[in-house]
Coordinates of C-alpha atoms in Angstrom, one line a residue:
Chain A
M1 CA -21.5 -12.9 26.0
T2 CA -19.7 -13.6 22.5
Q3 CA -21.4 -16.5 20.8
N4 CA -19.1 -19.3 19.3
Y5 CA -19.3 -20.8 16.0
E6 CA -22.1 -23.7 17.1
S7 CA -24.5 -21.2 18.5
Y8 CA -24.0 -18.7 15.4
D9 CA -27.6 -17.4 14.8
P10 CA -27.5 -14.3 12.8
A11 CA -29.6 -11.8 14.1
P12 CA -32.3 -10.1 12.1
A13 CA -30.9 -7.1 10.3
G14 CA -31.3 -3.1 10.7
N15 CA -30.2 -2.4 7.2
R16 CA -31.8 -1.8 3.7
W17 CA -29.8 -5.1 2.5
G18 CA -31.0 -7.4 5.1
L19 CA -27.1 -8.2 5.6
P20 CA -27.1 -9.9 9.2
D21 CA -26.0 -8.4 12.3
L22 CA -22.8 -11.2 12.3
G23 CA -22.3 -10.2 16.1
L24 CA -19.0 -9.7 17.4
G25 CA -15.5 -10.4 15.4
V26 CA -12.2 -10.1 15.1
G27 CA -9.7 -9.2 12.3
L28 CA -8.2 -12.4 11.0
R29 CA -4.1 -12.3 11.5
T30 CA -1.3 -14.8 10.5
Q31 CA -0.1 -14.7 14.1
H32 CA -3.6 -16.6 15.3
F33 CA -3.8 -18.9 12.7
R34 CA -2.9 -21.8 14.7
H35 CA -4.7 -21.3 17.5
I36 CA -7.7 -20.7 15.7
T37 CA -7.4 -23.9 13.7
S38 CA -6.2 -25.7 16.6
K39 CA -8.7 -24.3 19.7
W40 CA -11.6 -23.0 17.3
P41 CA -12.1 -20.6 20.2
A42 CA -15.6 -18.3 20.8
M43 CA -16.1 -15.5 17.9
D44 CA -19.0 -15.2 15.9
W45 CA -16.8 -13.9 12.8
F46 CA -13.5 -13.0 11.5
E47 CA -12.6 -10.1 9.1
I48 CA -9.7 -10.6 6.4
V49 CA -7.9 -8.2 4.6
S50 CA -8.6 -8.9 0.9
E51 CA -5.3 -8.6 -0.6
N52 CA -3.6 -11.0 2.0
F53 CA -5.3 -13.8 0.4
I54 CA -5.0 -12.9 -3.4
D55 CA -2.4 -14.4 -5.4
T56 CA -1.0 -16.5 -2.4
G57 CA -1.4 -20.3 -3.0
G58 CA 0.3 -21.3 0.5
R59 CA -0.3 -21.3 3.9
P60 CA -2.6 -18.4 4.1
M61 CA -5.2 -20.0 2.2
H62 CA -5.0 -23.4 3.9
F63 CA -5.4 -21.9 7.4
L64 CA -8.4 -19.5 5.7
D65 CA -10.2 -22.3 3.9
Q66 CA -10.2 -24.0 7.2
I67 CA -11.3 -20.9 9.3
A68 CA -14.3 -20.3 6.7
E69 CA -15.7 -23.8 7.0
R70 CA -16.6 -22.6 10.8
Y71 CA -17.0 -18.8 10.9
P72 CA -18.5 -16.5 8.6
I73 CA -16.2 -14.3 6.8
V74 CA -16.6 -10.4 5.9
M75 CA -13.5 -9.4 3.1
H76 CA -12.5 -5.9 4.0
G77 CA -9.9 -4.6 1.6
V78 CA -7.4 -1.8 1.4
S79 CA -6.5 -1.2 -2.3
L80 CA -9.6 -1.2 -4.6
S81 CA -8.9 2.9 -4.7
V82 CA -12.8 3.6 -5.4
G83 CA -11.7 7.4 -5.2
S84 CA -9.0 7.2 -7.8
T85 CA -9.3 8.8 -10.9
D86 CA -7.1 6.0 -12.8
P87 CA -9.4 3.2 -14.7
I88 CA -11.3 0.6 -12.7
D89 CA -9.3 -2.4 -12.5
F90 CA -11.7 -5.2 -13.2
G91 CA -8.8 -7.9 -13.0
F92 CA -8.5 -7.2 -9.4
L93 CA -12.2 -7.1 -9.1
D94 CA -12.3 -10.7 -10.6
K95 CA -9.7 -11.8 -7.9
L96 CA -12.1 -10.4 -5.5
K97 CA -15.1 -12.0 -6.5
A98 CA -13.0 -15.5 -6.7
L99 CA -12.1 -15.1 -3.4
A100 CA -15.2 -14.0 -2.0
A101 CA -16.9 -17.2 -3.5
R102 CA -14.5 -19.7 -1.6
T103 CA -14.8 -18.1 1.8
K104 CA -18.6 -17.8 1.2
A105 CA -18.0 -13.7 2.5
R106 CA -20.9 -12.2 3.9
W107 CA -19.8 -9.0 2.3
L108 CA -17.1 -7.2 1.0
G109 CA -16.0 -3.9 1.4
D110 CA -12.7 -1.3 1.3
H111 CA -12.7 2.4 1.9
V112 CA -13.8 5.7 0.9
C113 CA -10.2 6.7 0.0
W114 CA -7.9 6.8 -3.2
T115 CA -4.6 4.4 -3.1
G116 CA -2.6 5.8 -6.1
V117 CA -2.9 7.1 -9.7
N118 CA -1.0 7.2 -12.6
G119 CA -0.6 3.1 -12.0
L120 CA 0.8 3.7 -9.1
N121 CA 0.0 2.4 -5.7
G122 CA 0.9 4.1 -2.5
H123 CA -0.3 1.4 0.0
D124 CA -2.1 4.2 1.8
L125 CA -5.7 5.4 2.3
F126 CA -5.3 8.9 0.2
P127 CA -8.3 11.4 1.2
V128 CA -10.9 12.4 -1.4
P129 CA -11.4 15.9 -1.9
Y130 CA -14.8 16.4 -0.7
T131 CA -16.5 18.5 -3.7
E132 CA -19.2 17.7 -5.7
E133 CA -17.0 16.8 -8.5
G134 CA -15.2 14.2 -6.2
L135 CA -18.8 12.5 -5.4
R136 CA -19.9 12.1 -8.7
H137 CA -16.7 10.4 -9.6
M138 CA -17.1 8.2 -6.5
I139 CA -20.9 7.7 -7.1
S140 CA -20.3 6.3 -10.5
R141 CA -17.1 4.0 -9.6
V142 CA -19.4 2.4 -7.0
R143 CA -22.3 2.1 -9.2
I144 CA -20.2 0.4 -11.6
I145 CA -17.9 -1.8 -8.8
Q146 CA -21.2 -2.9 -7.3
D147 CA -23.1 -3.9 -10.8
Y148 CA -19.7 -5.9 -11.3
L149 CA -19.3 -7.6 -8.3
E150 CA -23.4 -8.1 -8.1
R151 CA -23.5 -7.3 -4.1
P152 CA -23.0 -4.1 -2.5
L153 CA -20.1 -2.5 -1.9
V154 CA -19.2 -1.7 1.9
L155 CA -17.1 1.2 2.3
E156 CA -15.5 2.5 5.6
N157 CA -14.7 5.8 6.7
P158 CA -11.1 6.3 6.7
S159 CA -9.1 8.4 9.4
T160 CA -7.6 11.3 7.7
Y161 CA -5.1 13.9 8.4
L162 CA -5.6 16.6 6.1
T163 CA -8.6 18.6 4.4
F164 CA -7.8 19.7 0.7
A165 CA -9.2 23.4 0.8
A166 CA -11.5 23.1 -2.6
S167 CA -13.5 20.9 -0.2
S168 CA -17.1 22.3 -0.6
M169 CA -18.5 19.9 2.2
P170 CA -17.6 18.1 5.2
E171 CA -16.8 14.0 5.1
E172 CA -19.8 12.9 7.0
E173 CA -22.2 14.9 4.3
F174 CA -20.0 13.7 1.4
I175 CA -19.9 9.5 3.0
A176 CA -23.7 10.6 3.4
R177 CA -24.6 11.4 0.2
L178 CA -22.4 8.9 -1.6
A179 CA -24.5 6.0 0.4
V180 CA -27.5 6.9 -0.5
E181 CA -26.4 8.0 -4.0
A182 CA -24.7 4.9 -4.8
N183 CA -27.1 3.1 -2.8
C184 CA -23.5 1.5 -0.9
A185 CA -23.5 -0.1 2.6
L186 CA -21.1 1.7 5.0
L187 CA -18.9 0.3 7.3
L188 CA -18.5 2.8 10.2
D189 CA -14.9 2.9 12.1
V190 CA -15.9 4.7 15.4
N191 CA -12.4 5.2 16.1
N192 CA -11.9 6.8 12.6
V193 CA -14.8 9.0 13.2
Y194 CA -12.9 9.9 16.8
V195 CA -9.2 10.3 15.2
T196 CA -10.5 12.3 11.9
C197 CA -12.6 14.9 14.3
R198 CA -9.7 15.3 16.8
N199 CA -7.5 16.1 13.3
H200 CA -9.8 18.3 11.6
D201 CA -11.3 20.1 15.2
L202 CA -14.9 18.6 14.6
D203 CA -17.6 17.4 16.9
P204 CA -17.7 13.6 16.6
V205 CA -21.0 13.1 17.4
A206 CA -22.6 15.6 15.2
Y207 CA -20.3 13.6 12.4
L208 CA -22.1 10.4 13.6
D209 CA -25.5 11.9 13.1
A210 CA -24.9 12.5 10.0
I211 CA -24.4 9.2 9.0
P212 CA -27.6 7.1 7.7
L213 CA -27.9 4.2 9.8
E214 CA -29.7 2.3 7.5
H215 CA -26.8 1.9 5.4
V216 CA -24.2 1.0 7.9
V217 CA -23.9 -2.5 8.2
Q218 CA -20.8 -3.1 10.2
I219 CA -18.9 -1.2 13.0
H220 CA -15.2 -0.9 13.3
L221 CA -13.5 -0.6 16.8
A222 CA -9.7 0.0 17.5
G223 CA -7.3 1.8 19.3
H224 CA -5.2 4.8 18.1
S225 CA -2.1 6.5 19.0
D226 CA -2.4 10.1 20.3
N227 CA 0.5 12.8 19.4
G228 CA -1.1 15.3 21.2
T229 CA -0.9 17.3 18.1
H230 CA -2.6 15.0 16.1
C231 CA -3.9 11.4 16.5
I232 CA -3.2 8.5 14.0
D233 CA -5.0 5.4 13.4
T234 CA -2.6 3.0 14.5
H235 CA -4.6 0.0 15.5
D236 CA -1.9 -1.0 18.0
G237 CA -3.6 -1.1 21.6
R238 CA -7.2 -1.1 23.3
V239 CA -10.0 0.8 22.5
I240 CA -10.2 4.3 24.3
D241 CA -13.0 5.3 26.5
A242 CA -14.2 8.3 24.1
V243 CA -14.6 5.5 21.3
W244 CA -16.7 3.2 23.4
D245 CA -19.0 5.8 24.5
L246 CA -19.4 6.8 20.4
Y247 CA -20.0 3.1 20.0
G248 CA -22.6 3.1 22.6
R249 CA -24.4 6.3 20.9
V250 CA -24.5 4.1 17.4
I251 CA -25.6 1.1 18.8
A252 CA -28.6 2.9 21.0
R253 CA -29.8 4.6 17.7
A254 CA -28.9 1.9 14.9
G255 CA -29.3 -1.1 17.2
G256 CA -27.2 -4.2 16.6
R257 CA -24.5 -4.3 13.6
A258 CA -22.3 -6.6 13.1
T259 CA -19.1 -5.1 15.2
L260 CA -15.4 -5.8 14.6
L261 CA -12.3 -4.9 16.7
E262 CA -9.1 -4.2 14.5
W263 CA -6.0 -4.6 16.2
D264 CA -2.9 -4.8 13.6
A265 CA 0.1 -3.7 15.3
N266 CA 1.8 -5.2 19.0
I267 CA -0.7 -8.1 18.3
P268 CA -1.5 -9.5 21.5
K269 CA -2.7 -13.2 22.2
F270 CA -5.8 -14.2 20.9
S271 CA -7.5 -14.0 24.3
V272 CA -6.7 -10.4 24.7
L273 CA -8.8 -9.9 21.6
Q274 CA -11.5 -11.7 22.9
Q275 CA -11.2 -9.9 26.4
E276 CA -11.4 -6.3 24.2
V277 CA -14.2 -7.1 21.7
R278 CA -16.2 -8.5 24.7
K279 CA -16.4 -5.0 26.0
A280 CA -18.9 -4.3 22.9
S281 CA -21.2 -6.7 24.0
R282 CA -22.4 -4.6 27.0
F283 CA -23.6 -2.1 24.9
R284 CA -25.7 -4.9 22.6
S285 CA -27.2 -6.2 25.5
G286 CA -28.2 -3.2 27.2
L287 CA -30.1 -3.1 23.6
R288 CA -31.2 -6.5 24.5
E289 CA -32.8 -5.7 28.0
A290 CA -34.3 -2.7 26.8
A291 CA -35.9 -4.5 24.4
A292 CA -37.3 -7.5 26.5
Chain B
M1 CA -13.9 6.0 -17.7
R2 CA -11.9 9.6 -17.4
A3 CA -12.3 11.7 -14.4
A4 CA -12.9 15.5 -14.7
G5 CA -9.8 17.6 -14.3
R6 CA -9.6 19.4 -10.7
L7 CA -10.1 15.9 -9.0
E8 CA -7.3 14.2 -11.0
T9 CA -4.6 17.1 -10.8
L10 CA -5.0 17.0 -6.9
E11 CA -4.7 13.1 -6.7
R12 CA -1.7 13.5 -9.2
W13 CA -0.2 16.5 -6.9
M14 CA -0.7 15.0 -3.4
Q15 CA 1.0 11.9 -4.8
A16 CA 4.1 13.7 -6.3
V17 CA 4.2 15.4 -2.8
V18 CA 3.8 12.9 -0.2
M19 CA 5.9 10.1 -2.4
H20 CA 8.8 12.3 -2.6
P21 CA 11.7 10.5 -1.1
Q22 CA 12.7 13.5 0.6
G23 CA 9.5 13.8 2.0
A24 CA 6.5 16.6 1.7
E25 CA 8.6 19.9 1.9
A26 CA 10.8 18.9 -1.0
G27 CA 7.6 17.2 -2.8
L28 CA 6.1 20.6 -2.5
R29 CA 9.2 22.2 -5.0
S30 CA 9.7 19.2 -7.0
Q31 CA 8.8 19.8 -10.9
S32 CA 6.5 17.4 -11.1
A33 CA 4.3 18.9 -8.5
R34 CA 4.9 22.9 -9.4
R35 CA 4.0 21.6 -12.8
L36 CA 0.4 20.5 -11.5
V37 CA -0.4 23.2 -8.7
P38 CA 2.1 25.6 -9.2
A39 CA 0.9 28.2 -6.2
A40 CA 1.3 25.2 -4.0
A41 CA 5.1 25.2 -3.9
R42 CA 4.9 28.8 -1.9
H43 CA 1.6 28.8 -0.7
P44 CA 0.4 24.9 0.4
S45 CA -2.4 26.4 2.2
A46 CA -4.1 27.0 -1.0
V47 CA -4.8 23.5 -1.8
V48 CA -4.4 21.7 2.0
L49 CA -5.9 23.9 4.7
P50 CA -3.9 23.9 8.3
S51 CA -5.2 22.6 11.3
K52 CA -5.1 24.5 14.6
Q53 CA -2.1 22.5 15.8
L54 CA -0.4 21.8 12.5
S55 CA 0.4 23.7 9.1
S56 CA -0.3 22.5 5.6
V57 CA 3.2 21.1 5.3
E58 CA 2.9 19.1 8.5
R59 CA -0.1 17.7 7.8
L60 CA 1.1 16.4 4.2
E61 CA 4.2 15.2 5.8
I62 CA 2.1 12.5 7.8
Y63 CA 1.4 11.0 4.7
A64 CA 4.8 11.3 3.1
H65 CA 6.2 9.6 6.5
M66 CA 3.4 6.9 6.9
Y67 CA 4.3 5.7 3.0
F68 CA 8.1 5.4 3.3
A69 CA 7.5 4.0 6.7
R70 CA 4.9 1.3 6.0
L71 CA 6.8 -0.3 2.8
V72 CA 10.0 0.0 4.9
E73 CA 8.7 -2.0 7.1
V74 CA 7.2 -4.8 4.6
M75 CA 10.8 -5.1 3.4
E76 CA 12.1 -5.4 7.0
A77 CA 9.8 -8.2 7.5
E78 CA 11.0 -9.7 4.1
Y79 CA 14.6 -9.3 4.2
P80 CA 15.9 -9.5 7.6
S81 CA 19.1 -10.9 7.2
V82 CA 19.8 -8.5 4.6
R83 CA 18.7 -5.7 7.2
Q84 CA 21.1 -7.5 9.9
L85 CA 24.3 -7.6 7.6
L86 CA 24.0 -4.2 6.3
G87 CA 22.6 -2.5 9.6
P88 CA 19.1 -0.9 10.5
A89 CA 20.0 2.7 9.0
A90 CA 21.8 1.2 6.1
F91 CA 18.9 -1.0 5.2
A92 CA 16.3 1.6 5.7
A93 CA 18.0 3.9 3.4
A94 CA 18.5 1.2 0.7
C95 CA 14.7 0.7 0.8
R96 CA 13.4 4.4 0.5
R97 CA 15.9 4.8 -2.4
F98 CA 14.4 1.4 -3.8
V99 CA 11.2 2.6 -3.2
A100 CA 11.7 6.0 -4.6
K101 CA 13.0 4.5 -7.8
H102 CA 10.5 1.8 -8.2
P103 CA 7.2 3.0 -6.7
S104 CA 4.7 0.3 -6.4
R105 CA 2.3 -0.4 -9.1
S106 CA 0.7 -3.4 -7.7
R107 CA -2.4 -3.4 -5.6
L108 CA -0.8 -6.4 -3.6
L109 CA 2.1 -5.9 -1.8
N110 CA 3.9 -9.1 -1.9
G111 CA 5.4 -8.3 -5.4
L112 CA 6.6 -4.7 -4.0
S113 CA 10.6 -5.5 -3.5
A114 CA 10.7 -8.4 -6.1
G115 CA 13.3 -6.1 -8.1
F116 CA 14.9 -5.3 -4.5
P117 CA 18.3 -8.2 -5.3
D118 CA 18.8 -6.9 -8.6
Y119 CA 18.8 -3.1 -7.4
L120 CA 21.1 -3.6 -4.8
A121 CA 23.6 -5.7 -7.4
R122 CA 23.6 -2.5 -9.3
T123 CA 23.8 0.2 -6.7
L124 CA 26.0 -1.3 -3.7
P125 CA 29.3 -0.3 -3.6
R126 CA 31.9 -3.6 -4.8
T127 CA 32.8 -5.2 -2.0
N128 CA 32.3 -8.3 -0.6
R129 CA 29.8 -7.5 1.8
S130 CA 27.7 -6.1 -0.8
G131 CA 28.2 -8.8 -2.8
L132 CA 27.2 -11.2 0.2
A133 CA 24.4 -9.0 1.3
V134 CA 22.9 -9.1 -2.6
D135 CA 22.9 -13.0 -2.5
I136 CA 21.2 -12.8 0.8
A137 CA 18.8 -11.2 -0.5
R138 CA 18.2 -13.5 -3.5
I139 CA 17.6 -16.3 -1.0
E140 CA 15.1 -13.7 0.7
R141 CA 13.3 -13.2 -2.2
A142 CA 12.9 -16.5 -3.3
M143 CA 11.7 -17.6 0.5
E144 CA 8.8 -15.2 0.0
D145 CA 8.0 -16.2 -3.8
V146 CA 8.2 -20.0 -2.4
F147 CA 5.7 -18.8 0.3
D148 CA 3.2 -17.5 -2.0
A149 CA 3.3 -20.2 -4.8
P150 CA 0.5 -22.4 -5.5
A151 CA 0.0 -25.8 -3.6
A152 CA 1.1 -29.0 -5.3
E153 CA 0.5 -33.0 -4.5
P154 CA 4.1 -34.4 -3.7
M155 CA 4.9 -37.7 -5.9
T156 CA 4.4 -40.8 -3.7
A157 CA 6.8 -43.6 -3.0
A158 CA 4.7 -45.9 -5.3
E159 CA 5.2 -43.4 -8.2
F160 CA 8.7 -42.9 -7.5
A161 CA 9.2 -46.5 -8.2
A162 CA 7.6 -45.9 -11.7
V163 CA 9.9 -43.7 -12.5
G164 CA 12.3 -44.7 -15.6
E165 CA 15.1 -43.3 -17.8
G166 CA 12.3 -41.2 -19.6
T167 CA 10.4 -40.1 -17.4
R168 CA 9.8 -36.2 -17.0
L169 CA 9.1 -35.3 -13.9
R170 CA 6.9 -32.5 -12.7
V171 CA 8.5 -30.0 -10.3
N172 CA 7.0 -28.5 -7.4
P173 CA 5.9 -24.6 -8.3
A174 CA 7.3 -23.5 -5.2
L175 CA 11.0 -24.3 -5.8
V176 CA 13.6 -21.8 -6.8
L177 CA 17.6 -22.4 -8.2
L178 CA 19.8 -20.1 -7.1
E179 CA 23.5 -19.7 -8.0
L180 CA 25.2 -17.4 -5.8
R181 CA 29.0 -15.8 -5.6
Y182 CA 29.2 -16.1 -1.7
P183 CA 28.3 -18.9 0.8
A184 CA 25.3 -16.7 1.5
N185 CA 23.1 -19.7 2.8
A186 CA 26.0 -21.0 5.1
Y187 CA 26.0 -17.0 6.7
M188 CA 22.4 -16.7 6.7
N189 CA 22.3 -20.0 9.2
A190 CA 25.0 -18.5 11.0
L191 CA 23.2 -15.0 11.6
R192 CA 20.3 -17.2 12.6
R193 CA 22.0 -19.1 15.1
G194 CA 22.7 -15.8 17.3
E195 CA 26.5 -15.7 15.7
R196 CA 28.5 -12.7 14.2
P197 CA 30.5 -14.3 11.4
R198 CA 33.2 -13.0 9.1
T199 CA 32.1 -11.5 5.9
P200 CA 33.2 -14.3 3.5
R201 CA 35.4 -14.0 0.5
P202 CA 33.7 -15.3 -2.9
R203 CA 32.8 -18.9 -3.2
A204 CA 30.3 -20.1 -5.9
T205 CA 27.4 -21.9 -4.0
Q206 CA 24.2 -23.3 -5.4
V207 CA 21.2 -23.2 -3.5
I208 CA 17.6 -24.4 -4.0
V209 CA 15.0 -22.9 -2.0
F210 CA 11.3 -24.7 -1.5
R211 CA 8.3 -25.2 0.6
R212 CA 7.1 -28.8 1.8
G213 CA 4.0 -28.1 3.1
F214 CA 3.6 -24.5 4.7
Q215 CA 7.4 -24.8 5.6
V216 CA 9.4 -22.7 3.4
L217 CA 13.1 -24.3 3.2
R218 CA 16.8 -23.6 1.7
R219 CA 19.4 -25.9 1.1
E220 CA 22.6 -25.8 -0.5
Q221 CA 23.5 -28.5 -3.3
E222 CA 26.4 -30.0 -4.6
P223 CA 27.6 -28.5 -8.3
E224 CA 26.8 -31.9 -10.1
Q225 CA 23.3 -32.0 -7.8
F226 CA 22.2 -28.6 -8.6
R227 CA 22.7 -29.2 -12.3
L228 CA 20.8 -32.3 -12.2
L229 CA 17.9 -30.7 -10.6
R230 CA 18.1 -27.6 -12.9
A231 CA 17.7 -30.1 -16.1
L232 CA 14.9 -31.6 -14.5
V233 CA 13.3 -28.3 -13.6
A234 CA 14.0 -27.4 -17.4
G235 CA 11.9 -30.7 -18.6
K236 CA 14.6 -32.8 -19.5
S237 CA 14.0 -36.7 -18.9
L238 CA 15.6 -38.2 -16.4
A239 CA 18.7 -39.9 -18.4
V240 CA 19.3 -36.5 -20.6
A241 CA 19.6 -34.6 -16.6
V242 CA 22.1 -36.9 -15.7
R243 CA 23.6 -36.8 -18.5
A244 CA 23.5 -32.8 -18.3
S245 CA 24.9 -33.1 -14.7
I246 CA 28.0 -35.3 -15.4
G247 CA 28.8 -32.7 -18.7
G248 CA 31.6 -35.0 -19.7
R249 CA 33.6 -33.9 -16.3
A250 CA 36.3 -36.5 -15.4
G251 CA 35.3 -38.7 -12.6
S252 CA 31.7 -36.7 -12.6
A253 CA 29.9 -40.2 -13.6
D254 CA 31.2 -42.2 -10.8
R255 CA 30.6 -39.3 -8.2
V256 CA 26.7 -39.0 -9.5
G257 CA 26.3 -42.7 -9.6
R258 CA 27.2 -43.0 -6.2
R259 CA 24.8 -40.0 -5.0
L260 CA 22.0 -40.0 -7.4
G261 CA 19.9 -42.5 -4.7
R262 CA 20.7 -40.0 -1.8
W263 CA 19.9 -36.9 -3.9
F264 CA 16.4 -38.0 -4.7
E265 CA 15.9 -39.5 -1.2
E266 CA 16.7 -36.0 -0.1
W267 CA 14.2 -34.1 -3.1
A268 CA 11.6 -36.4 -2.7
G269 CA 11.5 -35.9 1.4
G270 CA 11.7 -32.3 0.3
H271 CA 8.4 -32.6 -1.6
L272 CA 10.4 -31.3 -4.9
F273 CA 8.6 -33.6 -7.2
V274 CA 4.6 -33.6 -7.5
K275 CA 2.2 -35.0 -9.2

């Protein structure tokens, strides 16, 4: 069962930083601000899109401050652009640090991607060429960013829709080596693994097996759109069975990991999110029963 | 930190392709993309591999489509009344042209369309409908800015009671003053009521957009009322601001004198003055 904040009791960590298994959470979206701050519903934790709470002084921060007093918060960004060849934006890192301090964020992260170059921002998660050069570049940037933020960066595998001819290694190897060599944490998005593998004719089980689970501190679940020729990571519906199966495999190998349901379009009532994320508890409770 | 050449070239190339306003296929043929990877225009698979289902160009088109779709969606949420006035297709086309001309340089989306009202003023045909659309865009942009403005604590009744002629009031940072060429605020209200109003003729109007608590509000102001508020925003003392409001116009002094109390009551109720 989903815990509520009053009985929140982080489980022991199964990752190299000792970051806790926060239980089951959902993405915090404006549509649910009033419901959450009036009902204080059962939910172990919330994830915020960091950029939505930077340089804004009105309603979003008013609600976030209240919610952060009662639930653990995790910051998940979309524009750090770790893979970009533009200079690192230390001013933006300062803003992330300030928001993390204000919300007492348990951790913060972004994606294995770039979002723009030459001073522009595409506001999308563009794929990195999986080359030795790309890997060295990202490792050096992650180290600098972690050093500046004074905490591990939690990087998510993105959904990708193309493969660079220059790539010399599969995505999962690139991410695994990045995690180990930069000593960063991973957010394993199981839906993204499914989407990426569908788009590139890869085996999602082999992908998951290549990920160093001791680096994984968080898992994402989400729905996607299947266009027949390719899948798009739309976050607009329920998690499909194949993704639940992959989640079960990860949990069986890794043990409990903070798990979050993303739902960003056609956002339903909060109770629907609660029902959907509770499905994850059957995998987690299976673990507890096996351990008993 | 400077990255080595190949990675930087690939990123610049992909950006040039997927941010091209006519889509990835046109982006591949663009001068900026060809300058970076000349062979890709004729052989895109030399840079992006096809999948079993999609060609290299189709895979790039996914990103090109998502780039514009996402940013147009953001602007649709910010400018609902402009969209209603221009129509969804014309509005989306204007957004795409704007984004192509002024791509985002920020990590945040809330400033993406800051220049959109001015862009519409420069590019739309000179008709009353376009002029009205520009004014409505200014109001909707102000609503976005006010939404994100820092919070401030409103003055209390006791603090208002202590205000004298020499007082310089502190104005809420969540306040924008707009001088418009059309009765755009009234038109927006009619749209919100579900009416289909006719395009009005030009008529100068003064509108304030402000935030009371977390509610973004907009109000039309009388000309003297607007001049007075503008002077207060500029940091003038109350006495100087009142004189600026009257401006030596015949009858103005009496009118301002009669209405001053009501105006301040309205403004205080809207939390326009803060500690």
